[in-house]
Short mmCIF file of C-alpha atoms in Angstrom, two decimals:
data_model
loop_
_atom_site.label_atom_id
_atom_site.label_comp_id
_atom_site.label_asym_id
_atom_site.label_seq_id
_atom_site.Cartn_x
_atom_site.Cartn_y
_atom_site.Cartn_z
CA MET F 1 -40.40 -44.88 -142.84
CA ASN F 2 -40.13 -47.62 -140.25
CA GLY F 3 -36.70 -47.81 -138.66
CA ILE F 4 -35.69 -44.29 -139.72
CA ILE F 5 -34.49 -42.14 -136.81
CA THR F 6 -35.43 -38.52 -137.31
CA ASN F 7 -33.45 -35.54 -135.94
CA ILE F 8 -35.99 -34.75 -133.25
CA GLU F 9 -35.76 -38.26 -131.92
CA MET F 10 -31.96 -37.94 -131.63
CA PHE F 11 -32.32 -34.79 -129.54
CA PRO F 12 -31.44 -35.76 -125.93
CA ASN F 13 -33.96 -35.25 -123.15
CA GLU F 14 -31.45 -33.20 -121.13
CA LEU F 15 -31.37 -30.47 -123.79
CA PHE F 16 -35.16 -30.38 -123.95
CA ILE F 17 -35.28 -29.93 -120.18
CA GLU F 18 -32.80 -27.05 -120.40
CA LEU F 19 -34.67 -25.38 -123.27
CA PHE F 20 -38.01 -25.69 -121.51
CA ALA F 21 -36.68 -23.45 -118.74
CA TYR F 22 -36.86 -20.51 -121.21
CA ILE F 23 -40.45 -21.15 -122.29
CA SER F 24 -43.45 -19.78 -120.42
CA PRO F 25 -45.57 -22.46 -118.73
CA TYR F 26 -48.63 -21.54 -120.78
CA ASP F 27 -46.73 -21.86 -124.09
CA LEU F 28 -45.03 -25.00 -122.87
CA TYR F 29 -48.36 -26.60 -122.13
CA ASN F 30 -50.04 -25.56 -125.39
CA THR F 31 -47.07 -26.53 -127.54
CA PHE F 32 -45.65 -29.72 -126.07
CA SER F 33 -48.12 -31.35 -123.69
CA ASN F 34 -49.92 -34.41 -125.09
CA LEU F 35 -47.75 -34.16 -128.21
CA ASN F 36 -46.53 -37.68 -127.52
CA SER F 37 -45.66 -39.86 -124.55
CA ARG F 38 -42.02 -38.75 -124.61
CA PHE F 39 -42.82 -35.06 -124.19
CA ASN F 40 -45.40 -35.84 -121.54
CA SER F 41 -42.73 -37.76 -119.66
CA ILE F 42 -40.20 -34.91 -120.01
CA ILE F 43 -42.70 -32.31 -118.81
CA ASP F 44 -43.72 -34.52 -115.92
CA SER F 45 -40.07 -34.85 -114.87
CA LEU F 46 -39.48 -31.09 -114.60
CA GLN F 47 -38.59 -30.07 -111.06
CA ASN F 48 -37.61 -26.84 -109.27
CA LEU F 49 -39.19 -24.62 -111.89
CA HIS F 50 -38.93 -20.84 -111.55
CA PHE F 51 -42.07 -19.03 -112.66
CA ILE F 52 -43.15 -15.40 -112.80
CA LEU F 53 -46.91 -15.00 -112.99
CA GLU F 54 -47.80 -11.75 -114.73
CA GLU F 55 -51.48 -12.72 -114.84
CA ASP F 56 -53.79 -15.16 -113.16
CA TRP F 57 -53.01 -18.03 -115.50
CA ASP F 58 -53.19 -20.51 -112.62
CA ASN F 59 -56.99 -20.54 -112.88
CA LYS F 60 -56.77 -22.13 -116.32
CA GLU F 61 -57.89 -25.60 -115.40
CA ARG F 62 -55.82 -27.38 -118.04
CA THR F 63 -52.49 -25.71 -117.25
CA ILE F 64 -52.29 -25.83 -113.49
CA PRO F 65 -52.26 -29.63 -113.01
CA PHE F 66 -49.14 -29.92 -115.15
CA PHE F 67 -46.96 -27.32 -113.46
CA ALA F 68 -48.09 -26.21 -110.03
CA SER F 69 -46.53 -29.10 -108.13
CA HIS F 70 -43.23 -28.67 -110.01
CA ILE F 71 -42.70 -25.00 -109.10
CA SER F 72 -40.12 -24.27 -106.41
CA ASN F 73 -39.62 -20.53 -107.03
CA LEU F 74 -42.74 -18.44 -107.63
CA ILE F 75 -43.03 -14.67 -108.20
CA ILE F 76 -46.57 -13.29 -108.38
CA LYS F 77 -46.99 -9.93 -110.11
CA HIS F 78 -50.77 -9.63 -110.10
CA ASP F 79 -53.22 -8.66 -107.35
CA GLU F 80 -55.85 -11.32 -107.99
CA PRO F 81 -56.70 -13.98 -105.37
CA ILE F 82 -54.56 -17.07 -105.54
CA ASP F 83 -55.01 -20.60 -104.25
CA PHE F 84 -51.75 -22.05 -102.92
CA SER F 85 -53.17 -25.52 -102.36
CA CYS F 86 -51.73 -26.68 -105.70
CA TYR F 87 -48.21 -25.30 -105.04
CA SER F 88 -47.00 -27.85 -102.53
CA ASN F 89 -43.37 -27.75 -103.70
CA ILE F 90 -42.78 -24.00 -103.35
CA ARG F 91 -39.57 -23.08 -101.54
CA SER F 92 -39.34 -19.43 -102.51
CA LEU F 93 -42.33 -17.08 -102.82
CA LYS F 94 -42.46 -13.38 -103.71
CA LEU F 95 -45.57 -11.20 -103.82
CA SER F 96 -44.92 -8.01 -105.78
CA MET F 97 -48.47 -6.60 -105.48
CA PRO F 98 -49.63 -8.13 -102.21
CA THR F 99 -53.21 -7.84 -101.11
CA GLU F 100 -54.91 -8.90 -97.92
CA ASN F 101 -56.42 -11.88 -99.70
CA GLN F 102 -53.04 -13.06 -101.00
CA CYS F 103 -51.37 -12.61 -97.61
CA ASN F 104 -54.09 -14.54 -95.82
CA ALA F 105 -53.79 -17.32 -98.41
CA ILE F 106 -50.24 -18.04 -97.25
CA GLN F 107 -50.87 -20.90 -94.85
CA PRO F 108 -48.27 -23.26 -93.33
CA TYR F 109 -50.22 -26.40 -94.18
CA LEU F 110 -50.41 -25.32 -97.85
CA LEU F 111 -46.72 -24.37 -98.15
CA PRO F 112 -44.89 -26.80 -95.85
CA ASN F 113 -41.57 -26.48 -97.75
CA LEU F 114 -41.40 -22.68 -97.80
CA GLU F 115 -37.84 -21.44 -97.12
CA HIS F 116 -37.80 -17.89 -98.52
CA LEU F 117 -40.62 -15.34 -98.39
CA TYR F 118 -40.56 -11.83 -99.89
CA ILE F 119 -43.56 -9.52 -99.58
CA SER F 120 -43.08 -5.96 -100.80
CA ASN F 121 -45.25 -2.85 -100.78
CA LEU F 122 -48.06 -3.92 -98.50
CA PHE F 123 -50.76 -1.32 -99.05
CA PHE F 124 -52.40 -1.75 -95.67
CA SER F 125 -50.57 -2.48 -92.47
CA ASN F 126 -53.24 -4.85 -91.18
CA ASN F 127 -52.53 -7.17 -94.11
CA SER F 128 -49.55 -8.58 -92.24
CA LYS F 129 -51.07 -9.30 -88.82
CA GLN F 130 -52.15 -12.87 -89.48
CA LEU F 131 -49.11 -13.58 -91.62
CA CYS F 132 -46.74 -12.38 -88.89
CA ARG F 133 -48.25 -14.85 -86.46
CA PHE F 134 -47.41 -17.63 -88.92
CA ILE F 135 -43.95 -16.36 -89.88
CA PHE F 136 -42.79 -15.99 -86.30
CA SER F 137 -44.01 -19.40 -85.22
CA PRO F 138 -42.93 -23.05 -85.47
CA LEU F 139 -45.57 -23.64 -88.17
CA PHE F 140 -43.22 -22.54 -90.97
CA SER F 141 -40.52 -24.90 -89.76
CA ARG F 142 -38.28 -24.46 -92.83
CA LEU F 143 -38.55 -20.70 -93.30
CA ARG F 144 -35.02 -19.26 -93.20
CA THR F 145 -35.28 -15.92 -95.04
CA CYS F 146 -38.08 -13.36 -94.83
CA HIS F 147 -38.58 -9.84 -96.20
CA ILE F 148 -41.87 -8.20 -95.25
CA ASP F 149 -42.77 -4.53 -95.65
CA ARG F 150 -45.07 -2.61 -93.31
CA ILE F 151 -44.84 -5.29 -90.69
CA THR F 152 -47.16 -5.12 -87.69
CA PHE F 153 -46.48 -6.76 -84.34
CA ASN F 154 -48.99 -7.51 -81.62
CA ASP F 155 -47.60 -6.56 -78.22
CA TYR F 156 -49.37 -9.46 -76.53
CA HIS F 157 -48.75 -12.28 -79.00
CA PRO F 158 -45.95 -14.77 -78.19
CA TYR F 159 -43.88 -14.90 -81.38
CA SER F 160 -41.30 -17.66 -81.87
CA SER F 161 -39.34 -19.00 -84.87
CA LEU F 162 -36.29 -21.22 -84.46
CA SER F 163 -35.71 -21.57 -88.21
CA LEU F 164 -35.60 -17.89 -89.25
CA GLN F 165 -32.02 -16.73 -89.92
CA GLN F 166 -32.37 -13.64 -92.13
CA LEU F 167 -35.04 -10.99 -91.63
CA THR F 168 -35.76 -7.72 -93.45
CA VAL F 169 -38.59 -5.57 -92.14
CA SER F 170 -40.00 -2.14 -92.89
CA PRO F 171 -42.25 -1.32 -89.94
CA CYS F 172 -45.37 0.82 -90.19
CA THR F 173 -44.56 2.28 -86.81
CA TRP F 174 -41.70 1.53 -84.50
CA LYS F 175 -42.01 0.95 -80.81
CA SER F 176 -39.15 0.56 -78.41
CA ASN F 177 -40.12 -3.04 -77.62
CA MET F 178 -39.89 -4.20 -81.26
CA TYR F 179 -36.19 -4.96 -80.85
CA ARG F 180 -37.08 -7.17 -77.93
CA GLN F 181 -39.90 -8.86 -79.86
CA ILE F 182 -37.65 -9.69 -82.82
CA PHE F 183 -34.69 -10.79 -80.68
CA LYS F 184 -36.85 -12.98 -78.48
CA ALA F 185 -38.85 -14.47 -81.36
CA CYS F 186 -35.81 -15.36 -83.50
CA PRO F 187 -32.95 -16.66 -81.34
CA ASN F 188 -31.09 -18.05 -84.38
CA LEU F 189 -31.29 -14.86 -86.43
CA THR F 190 -27.91 -13.95 -87.98
CA TYR F 191 -28.95 -11.10 -90.32
CA LEU F 192 -31.36 -8.27 -89.50
CA ARG F 193 -32.25 -5.44 -91.87
CA ILE F 194 -34.58 -2.65 -90.72
CA ILE F 195 -35.49 -0.20 -93.47
CA ARG F 196 -36.57 3.42 -93.29
CA LEU F 197 -37.44 4.01 -89.66
CA ARG F 198 -39.59 7.12 -90.01
CA ASN F 199 -40.55 9.34 -87.09
CA ILE F 200 -38.85 7.00 -84.67
CA SER F 201 -38.67 7.82 -81.01
CA PHE F 202 -35.06 7.29 -80.07
CA LYS F 203 -35.90 7.09 -76.39
CA LEU F 204 -35.78 3.49 -75.22
CA SER F 205 -36.62 1.83 -71.97
CA PHE F 206 -33.25 0.67 -70.69
CA ASN F 207 -34.57 -1.33 -67.76
CA PHE F 208 -34.77 -4.52 -69.82
CA ILE F 209 -32.10 -6.65 -71.46
CA CYS F 210 -32.71 -8.62 -74.66
CA SER F 211 -29.24 -9.80 -75.59
CA HIS F 212 -29.00 -11.63 -78.92
CA THR F 213 -25.81 -13.67 -79.32
CA SER F 214 -26.47 -15.10 -82.80
CA LEU F 215 -26.87 -11.84 -84.72
CA ARG F 216 -23.81 -11.09 -86.88
CA HIS F 217 -25.11 -8.64 -89.51
CA LEU F 218 -27.14 -5.50 -88.78
CA HIS F 219 -28.42 -3.06 -91.42
CA ILE F 220 -30.44 -0.05 -90.23
CA HIS F 221 -31.82 2.77 -92.37
CA PHE F 222 -32.98 5.78 -90.32
CA TYR F 223 -35.17 8.38 -91.98
CA SER F 224 -33.69 10.90 -89.58
CA ILE F 225 -32.00 10.92 -86.21
CA GLY F 226 -32.67 12.88 -83.06
CA HIS F 227 -30.59 14.02 -80.13
CA GLU F 228 -31.06 10.71 -78.32
CA TRP F 229 -29.52 8.70 -81.16
CA TYR F 230 -26.34 7.93 -79.17
CA SER F 231 -28.11 6.22 -76.28
CA HIS F 232 -30.33 4.39 -78.79
CA ILE F 233 -27.39 2.93 -80.77
CA ASP F 234 -25.42 2.34 -77.58
CA TRP F 235 -28.25 0.26 -76.12
CA LEU F 236 -28.78 -1.61 -79.39
CA LEU F 237 -25.10 -2.54 -79.84
CA SER F 238 -24.80 -3.53 -76.19
CA ASN F 239 -27.41 -6.22 -76.83
CA ILE F 240 -25.63 -7.60 -79.93
CA PRO F 241 -22.26 -8.62 -78.47
CA ASN F 242 -21.13 -10.72 -81.46
CA LEU F 243 -21.91 -8.23 -84.24
CA GLU F 244 -19.46 -8.50 -87.16
CA ASN F 245 -21.00 -6.37 -89.93
CA LEU F 246 -22.79 -3.05 -89.53
CA THR F 247 -24.42 -0.86 -92.16
CA LEU F 248 -25.93 2.44 -91.03
CA LEU F 249 -27.85 4.70 -93.43
CA ILE F 250 -29.20 8.08 -92.40
CA ASP F 251 -31.17 10.46 -94.60
CA GLN F 252 -29.23 13.40 -93.30
CA ASN F 253 -31.37 15.96 -95.13
CA GLU F 254 -34.02 15.43 -92.44
CA THR F 255 -31.55 15.84 -89.60
CA ASN F 256 -30.91 19.05 -87.74
CA ILE F 257 -27.74 17.87 -86.01
CA GLU F 258 -24.23 17.37 -87.35
CA PHE F 259 -23.20 13.76 -87.01
CA PRO F 260 -20.34 13.35 -84.47
CA PHE F 261 -18.06 10.83 -86.16
CA ASP F 262 -15.47 10.74 -83.39
CA LEU F 263 -18.13 9.90 -80.82
CA PHE F 264 -19.58 7.24 -83.07
CA ALA F 265 -16.15 5.70 -83.69
CA HIS F 266 -15.60 5.51 -79.93
CA LEU F 267 -18.98 3.82 -79.53
CA LEU F 268 -18.12 1.18 -82.13
CA THR F 269 -14.77 0.53 -80.52
CA HIS F 270 -16.42 0.01 -77.14
CA ARG F 271 -19.57 -1.88 -78.12
CA ALA F 272 -18.61 -3.86 -81.25
CA PRO F 273 -15.34 -5.69 -80.51
CA HIS F 274 -15.90 -8.25 -83.28
CA LEU F 275 -16.80 -5.77 -86.00
CA ILE F 276 -15.23 -6.84 -89.30
CA ASN F 277 -16.93 -4.69 -91.89
CA PHE F 278 -18.42 -1.29 -91.05
CA LYS F 279 -20.21 0.74 -93.72
CA SER F 280 -21.26 4.12 -92.46
CA ILE F 281 -23.16 5.69 -95.34
CA ILE F 282 -23.87 9.11 -93.88
CA PHE F 283 -25.19 11.17 -96.73
CA ASP F 284 -24.30 14.45 -95.12
CA LEU F 285 -20.61 13.58 -94.85
CA GLU F 286 -20.30 12.58 -98.49
CA GLN F 287 -22.31 15.60 -99.55
CA LYS F 288 -19.85 17.87 -97.78
CA TRP F 289 -16.97 16.08 -99.47
CA VAL F 290 -18.65 16.58 -102.84
CA GLU F 291 -19.29 20.26 -102.12
CA TRP F 292 -15.67 20.65 -101.11
CA SER F 293 -14.40 18.96 -104.27
CA GLU F 294 -16.61 21.16 -106.45
CA THR F 295 -15.04 24.30 -105.00
CA GLN F 296 -11.43 23.16 -105.32
CA LEU F 297 -10.51 25.93 -107.76
CA THR F 298 -11.58 28.61 -105.29
CA ASN F 299 -9.96 26.75 -102.41
CA THR F 300 -6.72 26.40 -104.33
CA TYR F 301 -6.63 30.07 -105.26
CA ASP F 302 -7.29 31.20 -101.68
CA THR F 303 -4.74 28.76 -100.28
CA LEU F 304 -1.99 29.79 -102.69
CA MET F 305 -2.69 33.49 -102.08
CA ASN F 306 -2.36 32.91 -98.33
CA PHE F 307 0.80 30.95 -99.02
CA ILE F 308 2.32 33.83 -100.99
CA ARG F 309 1.39 36.43 -98.38
CA SER F 310 2.57 34.40 -95.41
CA PHE F 311 6.13 34.31 -94.13
CA GLU F 312 5.63 31.82 -91.31
CA ASN F 313 4.22 28.30 -91.36
CA ARG F 314 3.96 28.51 -95.14
CA LYS F 315 4.48 24.80 -95.48
CA ASP F 316 1.31 23.95 -93.57
CA TYR F 317 -0.88 25.21 -96.41
CA ILE F 318 -0.32 22.01 -98.35
CA VAL F 319 -2.84 20.26 -96.09
CA GLN F 320 -5.57 22.67 -97.14
CA LEU F 321 -5.18 21.52 -100.75
CA ALA F 322 -5.83 17.90 -99.85
CA TYR F 323 -9.18 17.44 -98.11
CA PRO F 324 -11.62 19.05 -95.63
CA ILE F 325 -9.54 18.27 -92.56
CA SER F 326 -12.52 18.78 -90.23
CA LEU F 327 -14.28 15.76 -91.80
CA PRO F 328 -12.01 12.72 -91.46
CA LEU F 329 -13.45 9.26 -91.93
CA PRO F 330 -13.56 7.32 -88.63
CA CYS F 331 -11.59 4.10 -88.41
CA HIS F 332 -14.02 1.17 -88.44
CA SER F 333 -11.80 -1.15 -86.38
CA GLN F 334 -12.13 -1.77 -82.65
CA ASP F 335 -8.41 -1.01 -82.33
CA GLY F 336 -8.80 2.40 -83.94
CA LEU F 337 -5.88 4.12 -85.62
CA GLN F 338 -2.52 2.84 -84.41
CA ARG F 339 1.09 3.50 -85.26
CA TYR F 340 3.05 0.50 -86.45
CA GLY F 341 6.80 0.90 -86.18
CA ASN F 342 8.94 2.26 -83.37
CA LYS F 343 10.26 5.38 -85.04
CA THR F 344 8.09 8.45 -85.46
CA ASP F 345 9.43 8.95 -88.96
CA SER F 346 9.45 5.31 -90.14
CA GLY F 347 6.32 4.08 -88.35
CA LYS F 348 2.98 4.42 -90.12
CA ILE F 349 -0.53 4.97 -88.77
CA LEU F 350 -3.00 2.35 -90.02
CA CYS F 351 -6.55 1.15 -89.35
CA GLY F 352 -7.86 -2.38 -88.74
CA ILE F 353 -4.62 -4.32 -89.15
CA LYS F 354 -5.86 -7.28 -87.10
CA ASN F 355 -8.69 -7.82 -89.58
CA LEU F 356 -6.08 -8.93 -92.12
CA ASN F 357 -5.60 -12.11 -90.11
CA LEU F 358 -9.10 -13.17 -91.13
CA LEU F 359 -8.04 -13.38 -94.79
CA ASP F 360 -6.61 -16.44 -96.49
CA LYS F 361 -3.88 -14.29 -98.01
CA CYS F 362 -2.86 -10.67 -97.59
CA VAL F 363 -0.14 -8.59 -99.24
CA ILE F 364 1.71 -5.53 -97.92
CA TYR F 365 4.03 -3.34 -99.99
CA SER F 366 6.56 -1.14 -98.20
CA LEU F 367 8.22 1.32 -100.56
CA GLY F 368 11.26 3.03 -99.03
CA SER F 369 13.02 1.94 -95.85
CA ASN F 370 16.17 4.05 -95.32
CA ASN F 371 17.76 1.02 -93.61
CA ILE F 372 15.06 1.06 -90.91
CA PHE F 373 12.78 -1.98 -90.86
CA ASP F 374 10.74 -1.55 -87.69
CA PHE F 375 7.54 -1.18 -89.78
CA GLU F 376 8.19 -4.50 -91.51
CA GLN F 377 9.05 -6.15 -88.22
CA GLU F 378 5.79 -5.07 -86.59
CA MET F 379 3.73 -6.01 -89.63
CA SER F 380 5.34 -9.45 -89.48
CA ASN F 381 4.49 -9.71 -85.78
CA GLN F 382 0.91 -8.45 -86.11
CA THR F 383 -0.18 -10.18 -89.33
CA LEU F 384 0.39 -13.25 -91.47
CA CYS F 385 0.79 -11.11 -94.58
CA GLU F 386 3.33 -11.41 -97.35
CA ILE F 387 5.49 -8.25 -97.09
CA HIS F 388 7.61 -6.81 -99.92
CA THR F 389 10.05 -3.96 -99.26
CA TYR F 390 11.57 -1.97 -102.14
CA ASP F 391 14.50 0.44 -101.74
CA CYS F 392 17.54 0.79 -104.00
CA THR F 393 19.32 3.09 -101.55
CA SER F 394 19.26 0.69 -98.58
CA SER F 395 20.86 -2.58 -97.62
CA ARG F 396 19.02 -5.73 -96.67
CA PRO F 397 17.96 -6.13 -93.03
CA LEU F 398 20.83 -7.39 -90.89
CA GLN F 399 18.56 -10.13 -89.61
CA SER F 400 15.92 -11.82 -91.70
CA ILE F 401 12.30 -11.00 -90.88
CA ASN F 402 9.63 -13.64 -91.29
CA ARG F 403 7.62 -13.28 -94.54
CA VAL F 404 9.55 -10.14 -95.59
CA TRP F 405 11.16 -10.00 -99.04
CA PHE F 406 13.66 -7.18 -99.63
CA HIS F 407 14.23 -5.92 -103.17
CA PRO F 408 17.12 -3.48 -103.93
CA ILE F 409 14.95 -1.64 -106.44
CA CYS F 410 13.58 1.89 -106.44
CA ILE F 411 10.12 2.72 -107.71
CA GLY F 412 9.83 5.20 -110.54
CA LYS F 413 11.28 5.76 -113.99
CA ASP F 414 14.56 7.30 -112.84
CA ALA F 415 15.99 9.68 -110.27
CA LYS F 416 15.43 12.90 -112.23
CA LEU F 417 12.17 13.84 -110.52
CA GLN F 418 13.60 13.23 -107.07
CA GLU F 419 16.64 15.32 -107.99
CA SER F 420 14.34 18.21 -108.86
CA ILE F 421 12.19 17.86 -105.75
CA ASN F 422 14.54 16.66 -103.04
CA PRO F 423 16.88 19.45 -101.83
CA PHE F 424 19.23 16.89 -100.31
CA THR F 425 20.15 15.37 -103.69
CA GLU F 426 22.15 18.48 -104.58
CA ASN F 427 25.06 16.77 -102.86
CA SER F 428 26.86 14.78 -105.57
CA ASP F 429 27.53 12.00 -103.07
CA HIS F 430 23.85 11.41 -102.43
CA LEU F 431 22.79 7.86 -103.24
CA MET F 432 20.05 9.04 -105.58
CA ASN F 433 22.77 10.38 -107.90
CA LYS F 434 24.40 6.98 -108.40
CA ASN F 435 24.01 5.71 -111.96
CA GLU F 436 23.91 2.04 -110.97
CA LEU F 437 20.58 2.32 -109.14
CA VAL F 438 17.80 0.12 -110.50
CA PHE F 439 14.39 1.73 -111.13
CA LYS F 440 11.19 -0.08 -112.03
CA SER F 441 7.58 1.01 -112.32
CA PHE F 442 5.12 0.02 -109.64
CA ARG F 443 3.05 -1.82 -112.22
CA ASP F 444 6.05 -3.91 -113.30
CA ILE F 445 6.93 -5.11 -109.81
CA VAL F 446 3.34 -6.00 -108.95
CA GLN F 447 2.93 -7.95 -112.18
CA LYS F 448 6.25 -9.74 -111.62
CA ASN F 449 5.09 -10.80 -108.15
CA LYS F 450 1.75 -11.92 -109.66
CA HIS F 451 -0.24 -9.89 -107.15
CA THR F 452 -3.75 -8.78 -108.06
CA HIS F 453 -4.67 -7.42 -104.61
CA ILE F 454 -2.67 -5.16 -102.31
CA HIS F 455 -4.09 -4.71 -98.84
CA ILE F 456 -1.62 -2.16 -97.44
CA LEU F 457 0.57 0.21 -99.45
CA LYS F 458 3.11 2.08 -97.34
CA MET F 459 5.32 4.70 -98.97
CA ASP F 460 8.14 7.01 -97.92
CA VAL F 461 10.04 7.48 -101.15
CA GLU F 462 11.36 11.05 -100.95
CA GLY F 463 9.31 12.59 -103.74
CA SER F 464 8.84 9.48 -105.86
CA GLU F 465 5.22 9.20 -104.70
CA TYR F 466 4.16 11.22 -107.76
CA SER F 467 5.52 8.64 -110.16
CA ILE F 468 3.99 5.78 -108.17
CA PHE F 469 0.52 7.33 -108.02
CA ALA F 470 0.64 8.20 -111.73
CA ASP F 471 1.42 4.56 -112.47
CA LEU F 472 -1.14 3.25 -109.98
CA PHE F 473 -4.00 5.27 -111.46
CA SER F 474 -3.13 4.53 -115.08
CA GLN F 475 -6.15 3.33 -117.05
CA THR F 476 -4.06 0.52 -118.54
CA ASN F 477 -3.17 -0.76 -115.09
CA GLN F 478 -4.92 -4.03 -114.24
CA ILE F 479 -4.08 -3.82 -110.52
CA ILE F 480 -6.92 -3.60 -108.04
CA LEU F 481 -6.22 -0.45 -106.04
CA PRO F 482 -4.85 -0.97 -102.50
CA TYR F 483 -7.42 -1.09 -99.72
CA GLN F 484 -5.37 1.20 -97.47
CA ILE F 485 -2.55 3.62 -98.21
CA SER F 486 -0.17 5.27 -95.76
CA PHE F 487 2.40 7.58 -97.30
CA GLU F 488 4.51 10.63 -96.63
CA SER F 489 4.23 13.53 -99.04
CA HIS F 490 7.12 15.93 -99.58
CA TRP F 491 6.81 19.58 -100.44
CA TRP F 492 10.12 21.02 -99.22
CA ASN F 493 8.79 24.46 -100.15
CA LYS F 494 10.65 24.50 -103.44
CA ASN F 495 7.99 25.95 -105.76
CA ILE F 496 4.24 26.25 -106.24
CA TYR F 497 3.97 23.75 -109.11
CA HIS F 498 4.95 21.07 -106.62
CA ALA F 499 1.91 21.99 -104.54
CA MET F 500 -0.27 21.66 -107.63
CA MET F 501 1.03 18.11 -108.11
CA HIS F 502 -0.10 17.41 -104.57
CA GLN F 503 -3.58 18.60 -105.40
CA LYS F 504 -3.76 16.47 -108.54
CA ILE F 505 -2.83 13.40 -106.51
CA PHE F 506 -5.40 14.11 -103.82
CA ALA F 507 -8.13 14.79 -106.39
CA GLN F 508 -7.38 11.47 -108.09
CA LEU F 509 -7.38 9.65 -104.75
CA TRP F 510 -10.81 11.09 -103.97
CA LYS F 511 -12.20 10.10 -107.38
CA SER F 512 -10.81 6.60 -106.90
CA GLY F 513 -12.81 6.11 -103.71
CA TYR F 514 -10.22 6.97 -101.06
CA ARG F 515 -11.13 8.95 -97.96
CA PHE F 516 -8.72 10.39 -95.41
CA LEU F 517 -8.51 8.85 -91.95
CA GLN F 518 -5.86 11.21 -90.63
CA HIS F 519 -2.87 13.39 -91.45
CA GLU F 520 0.16 14.18 -89.34
CA ILE F 521 2.87 16.77 -89.94
CA ASN F 522 6.39 15.36 -89.56
CA ILE F 523 7.87 16.70 -86.32
CA TYR F 524 11.33 16.86 -87.90
CA ASP F 525 10.29 18.62 -91.11
CA SER F 526 6.93 20.34 -91.43
CA SER F 527 7.11 20.18 -95.23
CA CYS F 528 6.65 16.40 -94.95
CA ILE F 529 3.19 15.13 -94.04
CA GLU F 530 2.00 11.62 -93.19
CA TRP F 531 -1.35 10.58 -94.66
CA THR F 532 -3.58 7.54 -94.04
CA LEU F 533 -6.34 6.76 -96.54
CA LEU F 534 -8.94 4.00 -96.78
CA ARG F 535 -10.67 2.99 -100.00
CA VAL F 536 -14.38 2.95 -99.19
CA PHE F 537 -15.89 3.35 -102.69
CA CYS F 538 -15.01 1.22 -105.72
#
């Protein structure tokens, strides 16, 4: 047998190391340790191991010497006492069933390399007192991320941590000076998440300033809000001048007031000039949208009956088929809603255009121009986006516009639908009646341009919006839906089935995650309505 190389000997060490990652430490020890010098060497070389301790196996005297010093990520799912003196290499620690004994065992001199700490479901608030003094101190010099539930602060203890960058807390009680304590203790904090503020007093003492210039991300979950919420949020945002991302959750079922979105949007515009991403998850708003959508049949019947009985302003009823107009989504941008384009008819109202300049690449589609290109010109001036204009009834711009590509193509299968909808096509000389016009589907042009993302979709296509939306929402379409849509719908009061097509479009938009920012009736023709929608749910 001498000189014969067996299969196990040909197996490379690298594959053993990778396989060992899927074996529990106890089984690894009992199966491979002391098997031969090679396996002992492989086991001894293991570094940055990730272990989940379901039981107190670390007290087994034979196992712990082999693995404790090699563990970098440790999750403890038992409530027994634990000795961290053997775990000198830990960088990430999570306690799923924390006890006072376990919390007190977390000492800086035992865990000098700790970078991430997660402690959930503390049963007693006083468990965290000693630990907080360590967390918010120079002793954990490498700690960058911390999540600690039922946190307790001492009003008279000087907390300070220069290393902490991300903090998630769920306070037992909340006092007005806790903002100041956190801001002062963590000057380099960039992410703060405060969960489930229950029975909070919204009244703050405004005679002190605790500005925090490093904080970029703020996530707050209120159990409920009171009448002083505005001054509370106003004070908070005024002390975070460089905030870029805001998430606000409110359990609206505990709230006796209706949330004033317009007032909140104004507050964000004034206090958060650098806001990039705003997620306002107000459960009450979405609940009202859901309730509205569930009663669409009744709403449609009532609206159409009023339409039939009315002889004036009949065209305005189309809006009532679309969405609860008293509940628009506020624009998240500091610039608010703005019209882009000089003409009332050709300009479009959009939200957060300047945020597109933060992207490496952005794409805008403009469908329909009618030989007016002021929208494209302003988009070119305001953004660095790639802009594609499609219109088979228009000529190219007389002067070239930077980053604008004009395509003499109409969107849709053919002109038949427009001929049925558009009263102006009855004239045989109308351009839509020309046989030489080129029509392509929206899916085809996007695929030809090799675009997978569309940031702005602007449409004014004289009734062809139905064909475009049908193509856009096709299940076989691989296109990621546009982030923002601004389009003009056309009723022209021709027949009721046209109104039903409107409702189908709006229902599909809602199901696809779009919410209305605004609508505007065309001043030249009240049967034409401008809509602006933002996709907030995917």
